[in-house]
Amino acid sequence: MNKPKMASEKGVPSNSRVQILLTQLEKMTGDSMVRDPEMARQITSKLLHLIQTQGKRSRKINTTRDIQTILNILCILSELLTLGKGRRVGVFVSKGGTAVLLRILINANKEFHPNEELMLHLHSLLAKVGPKDRKLGVKARLTGALHVTINLIKKNLQNVKLVLPCLQVLRVYSANLVNAIALGKSGAIDMMFKIVAPYSKKNASLIKVAVDALVALLKSKTNARRTVEGGYVPTLLALYLDWHRNDTWHRHTVIRKGLLGCLRNVTNIKLGRRAFTKADGMRILYNSSTECLSVRTLDPLVNASSLIMRKCFPKNRLPLPTIKSAFHYQLEHVLASGPVAQLYSQPPGVDDVVDESDDNEDTEADTENDTENEEDEKDCRSLNDDIEKDINKLNPQKIPSRPYEELKVYEKFFMELSQDFQGFNFGSSTTSSSAQSAQPIVVPTAQVPSPNHVTARSTEDVCDSSAPTPALRPLQLDASDFAKGPNKNEEAHNQPDEVGEGAVLEVPDTAQLLPLHDLDLYVEMVKGTKSVPSYTEVAYPDYFGHVAPTYREPLLERLYGVQRSKIFQDIERLIHPNDIMDKVVYDLDIPSCPVIGSDGESLRFNSQFESGNLRKAIQIRKYEYDLILNSDINSNHHHQWFYFEVSGMRVGTTYRFNIINCEKSNSQFNYGMQPLMYSVQEAISGRPCWVRTGTDICYYKNHFARSSIATGGQKGKSYYTMSFSTAFSHKDDVCYFSYHYPYTYSSLKMHLSKLEALRAPEIYLREDVLCETLGGNSCPLLTVTAMPESNSSDHICQFRNRPLIFLSARVHPGETNASWVMKGTLEFLMGPSLLAATLRESYIFKIVPMLNPDGVINGNHRCSLSGEDLNRQWQNPNPELHPTIYHTKSLLQYLAHTQRAPLVFCDYHGHSRKKNVFMYGCSLKETIWQSNISTASNDIEEDLAYRALPKILSQIAPAFSMASCSFVVERSKESTARVVVWREIGVQRSYTMESTVCGCDQGKYKGFQIGTRELEEMGAQFCVALLRLKRMTGIHSHQHLLDLESDLIGTHCPTTYVMDEDEPSFLEAVDYSAESNDEDTEVDLGAAAAAASATTDTGEVPELLSDSENNRDAWKSEPVTSSQ
């Protein structure tokens, strides 16, 4: 074929030139194009050049009357854009192609009878390029193309060929919310319901596009309201049911999912939810979803139906007379403002209201693939806003907030700093630091009592045929229940040297299971404990004690479909209300008789013992119970900690328990964590231990509405359900369930008493009463160090000049893991090992092992009897409302005034939504890095010593994760112990150490749930880390810090704001963010630490973790609030 001569075409009009080129293209067959591709390329390039030049010359193509020419051009463009895929479409859009097409569309519509073929090609091309042009919706609205398209559809409803591309364009237009509202006003909703028809194989493609367009239109609340007012909700349900019944081969699931999408958008408004419920939508979707469960490929339909049903489930209030605590403690002094004052000012009956607000209704976060973590999303948006940006506040300053005359009274708690030890015979083994003389140590055994050790509580219980056997009745604080067994005190071992170390981490044979647990001593301690409900019972686990299992318990692998199955069972309650028993079997709001009389068909519950928390139990089905937790005293929320007793079970039967008033938006129960169970029968048989239990565990949002009064004014919040199932192995057993390993205040007192009794003469141990709590319980303060070698002036001087370490724990009662870590620390400190002796000689330890005794005793999760979080009171503690914080801070202020500020301050905590053990510290420089402060971080000098202790822990403690640590100062944490001690006392190494309640995802314990062995080991290894820190800050301290800074610069351990959730998404969506090693002095320390903290299998030595093992990936950005 001869090449066209452009010279001869110069005099030809533009349209004629286009026609010539089109004719040449038509003459070229497929074979000729293959033989001469260059010719085809030239023709098409010239044609494109003409189109472009015509566009530049006032876009004459827009006004041309040559319809055939325009059609040919549109066909060529369509072919070119189809072959070119996305890149060519992008170029076309960038050159203004969509604007040209819209103008052609407007001009063509001005004709009295618009050309149908032209409209078809224009809309086909717009549907193809539209998704690539983000501004197409705006352009269409401004040019008037919206009305052209919708009018064309209305006039040609029976013309499937034309309507299909028009609907495709309409779907693109509707992605713009303003367009969707405008189209709704133009009658688009009514028009769409004329197109969307019942099941038909003939027009399935058209219906699919129409349904997709309708989904886009209904994202507008205005259009959703039009749909409801037009009576189309029953129509949508009927259409979905028709397609569900007839699509037996599941070839049109996209249409079915689209119809569900329409229902989802309509039910985003309250009016739509009411219409859905009135049209029996719950039953329709429930039945259709149940039929789909057996087909895995239909899971998207099941999940979408589930979300709609849950959204439309009627919001109910909790079945409680009040959301305030069932226990009442009247405060004599209440601050003028704050949540407690608001609580006291509320009239009866208005503390729990169901909010009918439509706030948050439009959020699309209520999908299972999203997390429903509204709080976390809010945290993510305000992440940098929470970081402290005031340089003046970031600069630590020792603030003498109180005159020394006021603080001098605290001198009595530091007798070791002035004691001269005159009169002490340091060469005698009978000399001690206390008034008691050190007699030969007799370690009482902890053998488990036989069944007849516990006698009947009363004659009424004996007459009750449904009661458990006499050995398993609740323990009462009277003489009969705690009669000594035969020769109980005669069984002892005179081996003091072996006990000290074995008590820390080893679990030997049964005779030495619990060398630091004494049954009778525990009862005596309980008798001296004061509780608001005046408890008279003792829980068996606290009485018998707990022995850590010799095996590790793996994280539970979550089975697919568990959450969905539980949600469907909840929906059944509404659909089949007659199947629900709704029988109250336990109720603390009936003080005279909380345990409702049992007919033998129901479980019996109890939580009336120290640290117990269960307010109400309701039998829903024969083997299913809803459980409601008690609020913290003088509060109307903080539901997480639970600890209760169950009896009257049937062996081999699976029971389901639903704790229905949880508050946090996500939980480690979704990521492998299990609750704990303690079997009394197992304990009596010689296995007294808490074990992880439960299957089908999940945590999800439920239909119980939280009152805005309890959420700080936020409306639309719901409670969450933690559901698990379990079976019992023993008849007539009494079992206990707990959120985490319980550790009561009485256990602490018993533990301290045993440590004092077992103390070696070379150990300086003093226990003072720091203060009394609101509830009248004493807050112990411990001083631990080594006795001076003699009373010579040199030895006394060395004794007094030892650096101080200040430790505290359990400010939050529900964080029991903090007490187990503290237990490991105390037992290591009091142990006979060389490491422990060296540590005592290096430091003076001041320890407040339980900052919130009242909260622990009364089963609170976070607050004290004042109804406030004590770890938010450090800036200005009230001596009457927050005595333990006030006096602990005063101790630190006294030390600051006397120039003896602690070298290290660490507050032990537990974390409920992250794995591993990690630290929060304070760094000026790292805070500035994470903020937008204009000050250059290079201009700020800061000692990196604050990172040394966490880095050491990451090397020697298998459960510790350096990657999870954060050293950023947040505004929301300004009143916590960590920040106040850093800022006001001037302690650079001020930390919060967080221990997981779940398990580990790194290191030796990866894939396992954490137990008391690992927690106690962590406490012991914290001590070993302090010893290494001492050696680092000794003679070669400056070189060590230089090495540390160099190592930190070269490592990948994040220095960023790490407060994130650490979990990946499940296959099933969940409802709902170094120093150098001195080989000469440090090489053997890690091995010695492992030997001293032998919580692993016998002979197993934890390896030192290298830097590379600590350079883990940063946590995923699902922000989570700190538990501080």
PDB file of N, CA and C in Angstrom, residues 713-740:
ATOM      1  N   GLY A 713     -18.943  11.384  77.995  1.00  0.00           N
ATOM      2  CA  GLY A 713     -19.765  12.150  77.066  1.00  0.00           C
ATOM      3  C   GLY A 713     -19.813  11.603  75.665  1.00  0.00           C
ATOM      4  N   GLN A 714     -18.999  10.613  75.336  1.00  0.00           N
ATOM      5  CA  GLN A 714     -19.016  10.024  73.999  1.00  0.00           C
ATOM      6  C   GLN A 714     -20.268   9.174  73.823  1.00  0.00           C
ATOM      7  N   LYS A 715     -20.948   9.370  72.712  1.00  0.00           N
ATOM      8  CA  LYS A 715     -22.178   8.634  72.447  1.00  0.00           C
ATOM      9  C   LYS A 715     -21.933   7.538  71.426  1.00  0.00           C
ATOM     10  N   GLY A 716     -22.831   6.579  71.416  1.00  0.00           N
ATOM     11  CA  GLY A 716     -22.759   5.506  70.427  1.00  0.00           C
ATOM     12  C   GLY A 716     -21.777   4.407  70.751  1.00  0.00           C
ATOM     13  N   LYS A 717     -21.240   4.369  71.965  1.00  0.00           N
ATOM     14  CA  LYS A 717     -20.288   3.329  72.342  1.00  0.00           C
ATOM     15  C   LYS A 717     -21.023   2.077  72.803  1.00  0.00           C
ATOM     16  N   SER A 718     -20.397   0.956  72.567  1.00  0.00           N
ATOM     17  CA  SER A 718     -20.963  -0.326  72.984  1.00  0.00           C
ATOM     18  C   SER A 718     -19.980  -1.069  73.870  1.00  0.00           C
ATOM     19  N   TYR A 719     -20.509  -2.023  74.618  1.00  0.00           N
ATOM     20  CA  TYR A 719     -19.655  -2.929  75.368  1.00  0.00           C
ATOM     21  C   TYR A 719     -19.143  -4.024  74.440  1.00  0.00           C
ATOM     22  N   TYR A 720     -18.208  -4.798  74.951  1.00  0.00           N
ATOM     23  CA  TYR A 720     -17.643  -5.910  74.203  1.00  0.00           C
ATOM     24  C   TYR A 720     -17.828  -7.195  74.998  1.00  0.00           C
ATOM     25  N   THR A 721     -17.901  -8.281  74.280  1.00  0.00           N
ATOM     26  CA  THR A 721     -18.070  -9.603  74.889  1.00  0.00           C
ATOM     27  C   THR A 721     -16.779 -10.392  74.781  1.00  0.00           C
ATOM     28  N   MET A 722     -16.355 -10.968  75.885  1.00  0.00           N
ATOM     29  CA  MET A 722     -15.274 -11.952  75.867  1.00  0.00           C
ATOM     30  C   MET A 722     -15.920 -13.302  76.119  1.00  0.00           C
ATOM     31  N   SER A 723     -15.882 -14.155  75.126  1.00  0.00           N
ATOM     32  CA  SER A 723     -16.584 -15.429  75.193  1.00  0.00           C
ATOM     33  C   SER A 723     -15.591 -16.584  75.128  1.00  0.00           C
ATOM     34  N   PHE A 724     -15.806 -17.590  75.965  1.00  0.00           N
ATOM     35  CA  PHE A 724     -14.984 -18.791  75.905  1.00  0.00           C
ATOM     36  C   PHE A 724     -15.819 -19.984  76.351  1.00  0.00           C
ATOM     37  N   SER A 725     -15.382 -21.150  75.933  1.00  0.00           N
ATOM     38  CA  SER A 725     -16.051 -22.399  76.288  1.00  0.00           C
ATOM     39  C   SER A 725     -15.056 -23.312  76.988  1.00  0.00           C
ATOM     40  N   THR A 726     -15.565 -24.116  77.900  1.00  0.00           N
ATOM     41  CA  THR A 726     -14.690 -25.040  78.615  1.00  0.00           C
ATOM     42  C   THR A 726     -15.508 -26.205  79.135  1.00  0.00           C
ATOM     43  N   ALA A 727     -14.816 -27.304  79.412  1.00  0.00           N
ATOM     44  CA  ALA A 727     -15.431 -28.493  80.000  1.00  0.00           C
ATOM     45  C   ALA A 727     -14.693 -28.818  81.289  1.00  0.00           C
ATOM     46  N   PHE A 728     -15.371 -29.504  82.196  1.00  0.00           N
ATOM     47  CA  PHE A 728     -14.805 -29.832  83.505  1.00  0.00           C
ATOM     48  C   PHE A 728     -14.538 -31.327  83.588  1.00  0.00           C
ATOM     49  N   SER A 729     -13.474 -31.673  84.283  1.00  0.00           N
ATOM     50  CA  SER A 729     -13.009 -33.068  84.308  1.00  0.00           C
ATOM     51  C   SER A 729     -13.408 -33.827  85.551  1.00  0.00           C
ATOM     52  N   HIS A 730     -13.835 -33.139  86.614  1.00  0.00           N
ATOM     53  CA  HIS A 730     -14.087 -33.806  87.885  1.00  0.00           C
ATOM     54  C   HIS A 730     -15.508 -33.543  88.366  1.00  0.00           C
ATOM     55  N   LYS A 731     -16.090 -34.560  88.933  1.00  0.00           N
ATOM     56  CA  LYS A 731     -17.408 -34.428  89.547  1.00  0.00           C
ATOM     57  C   LYS A 731     -17.251 -33.768  90.909  1.00  0.00           C
ATOM     58  N   ASP A 732     -18.236 -32.989  91.282  1.00  0.00           N
ATOM     59  CA  ASP A 732     -18.238 -32.298  92.578  1.00  0.00           C
ATOM     60  C   ASP A 732     -16.987 -31.443  92.766  1.00  0.00           C
ATOM     61  N   ASP A 733     -16.524 -30.860  91.689  1.00  0.00           N
ATOM     62  CA  ASP A 733     -15.346 -30.008  91.764  1.00  0.00           C
ATOM     63  C   ASP A 733     -15.779 -28.575  92.046  1.00  0.00           C
ATOM     64  N   VAL A 734     -14.847 -27.791  92.516  1.00  0.00           N
ATOM     65  CA  VAL A 734     -15.011 -26.344  92.612  1.00  0.00           C
ATOM     66  C   VAL A 734     -13.882 -25.742  91.792  1.00  0.00           C
ATOM     67  N   CYS A 735     -14.242 -24.961  90.787  1.00  0.00           N
ATOM     68  CA  CYS A 735     -13.249 -24.385  89.894  1.00  0.00           C
ATOM     69  C   CYS A 735     -13.316 -22.863  89.958  1.00  0.00           C
ATOM     70  N   TYR A 736     -12.189 -22.251  89.698  1.00  0.00           N
ATOM     71  CA  TYR A 736     -12.078 -20.797  89.706  1.00  0.00           C
ATOM     72  C   TYR A 736     -11.578 -20.339  88.339  1.00  0.00           C
ATOM     73  N   PHE A 737     -12.122 -19.224  87.889  1.00  0.00           N
ATOM     74  CA  PHE A 737     -11.679 -18.619  86.636  1.00  0.00           C
ATOM     75  C   PHE A 737     -11.145 -17.222  86.925  1.00  0.00           C
ATOM     76  N   SER A 738     -10.103 -16.868  86.194  1.00  0.00           N
ATOM     77  CA  SER A 738      -9.481 -15.566  86.430  1.00  0.00           C
ATOM     78  C   SER A 738      -8.920 -15.007  85.134  1.00  0.00           C
ATOM     79  N   TYR A 739      -8.893 -13.672  85.078  1.00  0.00           N
ATOM     80  CA  TYR A 739      -8.313 -12.974  83.928  1.00  0.00           C
ATOM     81  C   TYR A 739      -6.814 -13.239  83.833  1.00  0.00           C
ATOM     82  N   HIS A 740      -6.143 -13.203  84.965  1.00  0.00           N
ATOM     83  CA  HIS A 740      -4.713 -13.477  85.036  1.00  0.00           C
ATOM     84  C   HIS A 740      -4.429 -14.081  86.403  1.00  0.00           C
TER      85      HIS A 740
END
